[in-house]
């Protein structure tokens, strides 16, 4: 997913000495030689979108986790479907700012869009990040009236490692495995997976070793329990929410997808799969692929939630 500089790595005992930044700018620098036509996405300038930055959604001791919120600029009496966006970065790096442009465009089209900071594996391993995201969904419901969002129309969207997290959270609503103390549900009504694997133990998932091992507390053989437990594919059931996949041309990021779609088909649950031809991983951070990603996302959300406000 990203290039990580490791010192002497001991799976569960030692963190990496250095991590390359994962940003829009670093992605552009990495890919522009191979794809000379690309351009980095840039913030949207529009008076039709309002923003509220660095809102605290979780306090854990002295640590505060924050979110950036983007709203359609309209009358206060309206409520809107909501999309929670989870950034990628191999569970070890990345930031909510990477998905700010996507959130702005979603707000422009009638959604409350929220980008999230969560606990990365350098701070705490699995399941800390999963619990953070579930807390964020409950927080959204607790504050639905304050932030003009419809608590019955919440989608979760993730990119790369964030897509794995989003899919896991979306497929484990109110699960005893990830038990938290909140009267508000962490259930979502739709999942958007942008180039993220859905299983760490599927035969296709054979290239996630180092970064996944840091997050999951050991290699696949050392900590099979976590690798299996953190695999969204194992939680599909007849009540799973509709799902959208938007994938690159890089097969390693599709691990488990086709089996998940087959299960969805068996249950009669709606799903979509789109592959952007000749595209690299992290395509959503660059033009010309950002527009396609946004278009697939908006089309899916309209089919699931109905026409926009």
Short mmCIF file of C-alpha atoms in Angstrom, two decimals:
data_model
loop_
_atom_site.label_atom_id
_atom_site.label_comp_id
_atom_site.label_asym_id
_atom_site.label_seq_id
_atom_site.Cartn_x
_atom_site.Cartn_y
_atom_site.Cartn_z
CA UNK A 1 0.00 0.00 0.00
CA UNK A 2 2.71 2.43 1.00
CA UNK A 3 6.43 2.08 1.23
CA UNK A 4 7.47 1.67 4.86
CA UNK A 5 11.08 1.93 6.06
CA UNK A 6 11.69 -0.70 8.65
CA UNK A 7 14.49 -1.12 11.11
CA UNK A 8 14.92 -4.53 12.61
CA UNK A 9 11.28 -5.67 12.68
CA UNK A 10 9.94 -7.86 15.41
CA UNK A 11 6.29 -8.30 14.60
CA UNK A 12 4.62 -7.62 17.91
CA UNK A 13 7.38 -6.00 19.91
CA UNK A 14 8.88 -3.25 17.76
CA UNK A 15 7.49 -0.38 15.76
CA UNK A 16 9.12 0.77 12.50
CA UNK A 17 11.79 3.45 12.81
CA UNK A 18 10.35 5.60 10.02
CA UNK A 19 7.29 5.88 7.84
CA UNK A 20 7.05 7.70 4.54
CA UNK A 21 4.28 10.31 4.46
CA UNK A 22 1.09 9.33 2.68
CA UNK A 23 -0.51 12.49 1.33
CA UNK A 24 -2.00 13.79 -1.89
CA UNK A 25 1.30 15.49 -2.69
CA UNK A 26 3.45 12.43 -1.97
CA UNK A 27 1.14 10.26 -4.07
CA UNK A 28 1.47 12.66 -6.99
CA UNK A 29 5.26 12.72 -6.69
CA UNK A 30 5.37 8.93 -6.57
CA UNK A 31 3.15 8.36 -9.61
CA UNK A 32 3.77 11.28 -11.98
CA UNK A 33 6.72 9.63 -13.76
CA UNK A 34 4.70 6.54 -14.63
CA UNK A 35 1.52 8.51 -15.31
CA UNK A 36 2.69 11.90 -16.66
CA UNK A 37 -0.86 13.05 -17.37
CA UNK A 38 -2.01 13.00 -13.73
CA UNK A 39 -2.74 16.01 -11.54
CA UNK A 40 -3.29 16.09 -7.78
CA UNK A 41 -6.78 16.89 -6.57
CA UNK A 42 -7.20 20.28 -4.95
CA UNK A 43 -9.62 21.72 -2.39
CA UNK A 44 -12.99 22.79 -3.72
CA UNK A 45 -13.79 26.49 -3.65
CA UNK A 46 -17.54 26.89 -3.29
CA UNK A 47 -19.85 29.01 -1.21
CA UNK A 48 -22.31 26.11 -1.23
CA UNK A 49 -20.26 24.06 1.25
CA UNK A 50 -19.63 24.85 4.91
CA UNK A 51 -16.90 23.26 7.04
CA UNK A 52 -16.32 22.69 10.72
CA UNK A 53 -12.79 21.48 11.39
CA UNK A 54 -11.22 19.46 14.21
CA UNK A 55 -14.40 18.64 16.07
CA UNK A 56 -13.66 16.30 18.99
CA UNK A 57 -15.65 13.07 18.69
CA UNK A 58 -13.84 10.94 21.27
CA UNK A 59 -11.85 11.62 24.43
CA UNK A 60 -9.70 8.79 25.76
CA UNK A 61 -7.78 9.95 28.81
CA UNK A 62 -5.72 12.90 27.64
CA UNK A 63 -6.09 11.94 23.99
CA UNK A 64 -8.67 13.69 21.79
CA UNK A 65 -9.69 12.31 18.40
CA UNK A 66 -11.04 14.82 15.90
CA UNK A 67 -13.12 14.99 12.75
CA UNK A 68 -13.58 17.51 9.95
CA UNK A 69 -17.20 18.06 8.94
CA UNK A 70 -18.54 19.38 5.64
CA UNK A 71 -22.15 20.47 5.18
CA UNK A 72 -24.37 21.49 2.29
CA UNK A 73 -25.11 25.19 2.71
CA UNK A 74 -28.89 25.35 2.96
CA UNK A 75 -31.73 25.97 5.36
CA UNK A 76 -31.33 24.74 8.94
CA UNK A 77 -34.59 22.80 8.81
CA UNK A 78 -33.17 20.24 6.40
CA UNK A 79 -31.44 17.01 7.32
CA UNK A 80 -29.11 15.15 4.99
CA UNK A 81 -27.75 11.64 4.54
CA UNK A 82 -24.26 11.34 6.00
CA UNK A 83 -21.02 9.78 4.80
CA UNK A 84 -18.17 8.96 7.19
CA UNK A 85 -14.83 8.83 5.33
CA UNK A 86 -11.92 6.70 6.58
CA UNK A 87 -8.47 7.45 5.17
CA UNK A 88 -5.89 4.85 4.18
CA UNK A 89 -2.18 4.48 4.81
CA UNK A 90 -1.47 0.89 5.73
CA UNK A 91 -3.05 1.32 9.20
CA UNK A 92 0.14 3.17 10.13
CA UNK A 93 0.06 6.58 8.45
CA UNK A 94 -2.21 8.93 6.47
CA UNK A 95 -4.56 11.63 7.69
CA UNK A 96 -8.16 12.81 7.47
CA UNK A 97 -7.02 15.66 5.23
CA UNK A 98 -6.41 13.16 2.41
CA UNK A 99 -10.18 12.78 2.00
CA UNK A 100 -11.13 16.41 2.54
CA UNK A 101 -11.60 17.10 -1.17
CA UNK A 102 -13.87 14.08 -1.57
CA UNK A 103 -15.86 15.20 1.47
CA UNK A 104 -16.27 18.69 0.02
CA UNK A 105 -17.70 17.28 -3.20
CA UNK A 106 -20.05 14.98 -1.31
CA UNK A 107 -21.31 17.97 0.69
CA UNK A 108 -21.81 19.90 -2.53
CA UNK A 109 -24.12 17.11 -3.68
CA UNK A 110 -26.26 17.05 -0.53
CA UNK A 111 -24.46 14.94 2.07
CA UNK A 112 -23.01 15.69 5.47
CA UNK A 113 -19.48 14.36 4.95
CA UNK A 114 -17.13 13.67 7.84
CA UNK A 115 -13.44 12.81 7.62
CA UNK A 116 -11.92 11.12 10.61
CA UNK A 117 -8.68 10.82 12.51
CA UNK A 118 -8.31 7.46 14.24
CA UNK A 119 -5.67 5.60 16.24
CA UNK A 120 -2.88 4.42 13.95
CA UNK A 121 -0.86 1.29 14.65
CA UNK A 122 2.14 3.30 15.83
CA UNK A 123 0.01 4.40 18.79
CA UNK A 124 -2.01 1.26 19.47
CA UNK A 125 -2.68 -1.96 17.54
CA UNK A 126 -5.96 -3.53 16.48
CA UNK A 127 -8.75 -3.16 17.52
CA UNK A 128 -8.18 0.45 18.65
CA UNK A 129 -8.93 1.97 15.24
CA UNK A 130 -12.06 -0.15 14.82
CA UNK A 131 -13.39 1.04 18.17
CA UNK A 132 -12.63 4.65 17.26
CA UNK A 133 -14.65 4.43 14.05
CA UNK A 134 -17.57 2.73 15.77
CA UNK A 135 -17.51 5.45 18.41
CA UNK A 136 -17.62 8.06 15.65
CA UNK A 137 -20.79 6.53 14.18
CA UNK A 138 -22.47 6.50 17.58
CA UNK A 139 -21.34 10.11 18.08
CA UNK A 140 -22.89 11.04 14.74
CA UNK A 141 -26.23 9.59 15.86
CA UNK A 142 -26.00 11.25 19.25
CA UNK A 143 -25.48 14.61 17.52
CA UNK A 144 -27.67 14.04 14.47
CA UNK A 145 -29.97 17.00 15.18
CA UNK A 146 -27.06 19.33 15.94
CA UNK A 147 -25.31 18.50 12.67
CA UNK A 148 -28.37 18.19 10.40
CA UNK A 149 -27.78 14.56 9.50
CA UNK A 150 -30.26 11.74 9.07
CA UNK A 151 -29.40 9.02 11.62
CA UNK A 152 -31.15 6.42 9.46
CA UNK A 153 -29.04 7.19 6.37
CA UNK A 154 -25.38 6.84 7.28
CA UNK A 155 -22.82 5.45 4.82
CA UNK A 156 -19.22 4.60 5.61
CA UNK A 157 -16.57 5.09 2.94
CA UNK A 158 -12.92 4.06 3.12
CA UNK A 159 -9.87 4.07 0.90
CA UNK A 160 -7.17 1.37 0.92
CA UNK A 161 -6.58 0.32 4.56
CA UNK A 162 -9.44 2.69 5.39
CA UNK A 163 -11.65 0.64 3.07
CA UNK A 164 -10.82 -2.52 4.98
CA UNK A 165 -11.70 -0.70 8.20
CA UNK A 166 -14.89 0.76 6.76
CA UNK A 167 -16.03 -2.65 5.50
CA UNK A 168 -15.23 -4.33 8.82
CA UNK A 169 -17.14 -1.69 10.76
CA UNK A 170 -20.03 -1.80 8.30
CA UNK A 171 -20.37 -5.57 8.56
CA UNK A 172 -20.15 -5.79 12.37
CA UNK A 173 -22.91 -3.51 13.66
CA UNK A 174 -23.25 -3.44 17.46
CA UNK A 175 -21.01 -6.51 17.67
CA UNK A 176 -20.02 -8.03 21.01
CA UNK A 177 -16.53 -8.48 19.56
CA UNK A 178 -16.13 -4.70 19.45
CA UNK A 179 -18.24 -3.86 22.48
CA UNK A 180 -18.44 -0.23 23.55
CA UNK A 181 -20.47 1.68 26.10
CA UNK A 182 -22.91 3.78 24.10
CA UNK A 183 -26.70 3.87 23.86
CA UNK A 184 -26.36 4.80 20.17
CA UNK A 185 -25.97 2.21 17.44
CA UNK A 186 -22.85 1.97 15.26
CA UNK A 187 -24.84 0.50 12.37
CA UNK A 188 -24.49 1.95 8.89
CA UNK A 189 -26.84 1.68 5.94
CA UNK A 190 -24.24 1.52 3.15
CA UNK A 191 -20.54 0.70 2.63
CA UNK A 192 -18.21 2.19 0.01
CA UNK A 193 -14.95 0.30 -0.40
CA UNK A 194 -12.31 2.10 -2.47
CA UNK A 195 -9.54 -0.41 -3.25
CA UNK A 196 -9.38 -2.18 0.09
CA UNK A 197 -9.09 -5.88 0.83
CA UNK A 198 -11.94 -7.63 2.63
CA UNK A 199 -9.96 -10.55 4.04
CA UNK A 200 -6.51 -11.03 5.53
CA UNK A 201 -6.80 -14.83 5.40
CA UNK A 202 -8.22 -15.31 1.89
CA UNK A 203 -5.90 -17.08 -0.58
CA UNK A 204 -5.71 -13.84 -2.58
CA UNK A 205 -4.47 -11.87 0.46
CA UNK A 206 -0.79 -12.67 0.39
CA UNK A 207 0.89 -9.26 0.20
CA UNK A 208 -0.29 -7.54 3.38
CA UNK A 209 2.36 -9.01 5.66
CA UNK A 210 4.44 -6.20 7.18
CA UNK A 211 1.98 -3.36 7.66
CA UNK A 212 -0.85 -5.72 8.61
CA UNK A 213 1.44 -7.54 11.03
CA UNK A 214 2.24 -4.33 12.86
CA UNK A 215 -1.44 -3.49 13.16
CA UNK A 216 -2.64 -7.01 13.99
CA UNK A 217 0.02 -7.81 16.58
CA UNK A 218 2.05 -10.41 14.72
CA UNK A 219 2.32 -12.27 11.46
CA UNK A 220 -0.51 -14.38 10.10
CA UNK A 221 0.94 -17.53 11.66
CA UNK A 222 1.77 -15.80 14.96
CA UNK A 223 -1.62 -14.18 15.46
CA UNK A 224 -4.14 -15.96 13.27
CA UNK A 225 -6.97 -14.96 15.63
CA UNK A 226 -6.59 -11.25 14.89
CA UNK A 227 -6.00 -11.76 11.17
CA UNK A 228 -9.18 -13.80 10.89
CA UNK A 229 -11.23 -11.62 13.25
CA UNK A 230 -10.32 -8.43 11.36
CA UNK A 231 -11.41 -9.90 8.01
CA UNK A 232 -14.75 -8.39 6.96
CA UNK A 233 -15.61 -11.27 4.64
CA UNK A 234 -16.38 -13.54 7.59
CA UNK A 235 -19.23 -11.33 8.83
CA UNK A 236 -21.47 -11.14 5.75
CA UNK A 237 -25.05 -12.13 6.53
CA UNK A 238 -28.59 -11.50 5.32
CA UNK A 239 -28.75 -8.14 7.11
CA UNK A 240 -25.52 -6.70 5.68
CA UNK A 241 -25.86 -3.24 4.11
CA UNK A 242 -25.47 -2.55 0.37
CA UNK A 243 -21.86 -2.19 -0.74
CA UNK A 244 -19.97 -0.43 -3.53
CA UNK A 245 -16.47 -1.43 -4.67
CA UNK A 246 -14.37 0.93 -6.75
CA UNK A 247 -11.09 -0.75 -7.54
CA UNK A 248 -7.79 -0.01 -9.24
CA UNK A 249 -6.27 -2.27 -11.85
CA UNK A 250 -3.97 -3.67 -9.11
CA UNK A 251 -5.31 -7.15 -8.27
CA UNK A 252 -3.78 -7.37 -4.78
CA UNK A 253 -6.27 -4.81 -3.49
CA UNK A 254 -9.26 -6.92 -4.53
CA UNK A 255 -8.55 -9.78 -2.10
CA UNK A 256 -11.80 -11.47 -1.11
CA UNK A 257 -14.02 -9.07 -3.07
CA UNK A 258 -15.50 -11.57 -5.50
CA UNK A 259 -16.38 -14.02 -2.74
CA UNK A 260 -18.07 -11.23 -0.79
CA UNK A 261 -20.11 -10.19 -3.83
CA UNK A 262 -21.10 -13.83 -4.36
CA UNK A 263 -22.38 -13.99 -0.78
CA UNK A 264 -24.28 -10.74 -1.28
CA UNK A 265 -25.86 -12.13 -4.42
CA UNK A 266 -26.93 -15.22 -2.50
CA UNK A 267 -28.66 -13.07 0.10
CA UNK A 268 -30.19 -10.77 -2.52
CA UNK A 269 -28.36 -7.72 -1.16
CA UNK A 270 -27.46 -4.91 -3.55
CA UNK A 271 -23.80 -4.49 -4.55
CA UNK A 272 -21.81 -2.77 -7.26
CA UNK A 273 -18.27 -3.36 -8.54
CA UNK A 274 -16.36 -0.91 -10.74
CA UNK A 275 -12.74 -1.31 -11.82
CA UNK A 276 -10.92 1.72 -13.22
CA UNK A 277 -8.77 0.40 -16.04
CA UNK A 278 -5.02 1.07 -16.15
CA UNK A 279 -5.15 2.81 -12.78
CA UNK A 280 -2.68 2.64 -9.87
CA UNK A 281 -3.54 2.27 -6.22
CA UNK A 282 -4.41 5.67 -4.65
CA UNK A 283 -6.13 6.67 -7.90
CA UNK A 284 -8.77 8.59 -5.90
CA UNK A 285 -6.18 11.24 -4.95
CA UNK A 286 -5.44 12.17 -8.56
CA UNK A 287 -7.12 13.44 -11.70
CA UNK A 288 -8.33 11.99 -14.05
CA UNK A 289 -9.55 9.19 -11.74
CA UNK A 290 -11.06 11.28 -8.96
CA UNK A 291 -14.05 12.20 -11.11
CA UNK A 292 -14.90 8.58 -11.86
CA UNK A 293 -14.59 7.65 -8.19
CA UNK A 294 -16.89 10.48 -7.17
CA UNK A 295 -19.37 9.63 -9.91
CA UNK A 296 -19.61 5.96 -8.91
CA UNK A 297 -20.00 6.99 -5.27
CA UNK A 298 -22.78 9.51 -5.92
CA UNK A 299 -24.65 7.09 -8.17
CA UNK A 300 -24.51 4.36 -5.54
CA UNK A 301 -25.61 6.67 -2.72
CA UNK A 302 -28.57 7.88 -4.76
CA UNK A 303 -29.64 4.31 -5.48
CA UNK A 304 -29.39 3.38 -1.79
CA UNK A 305 -30.68 6.56 -0.13
CA UNK A 306 -32.86 8.02 -2.86
CA UNK A 307 -32.51 11.28 -4.80
CA UNK A 308 -30.49 14.02 -3.12
CA UNK A 309 -32.00 16.95 -1.30
#
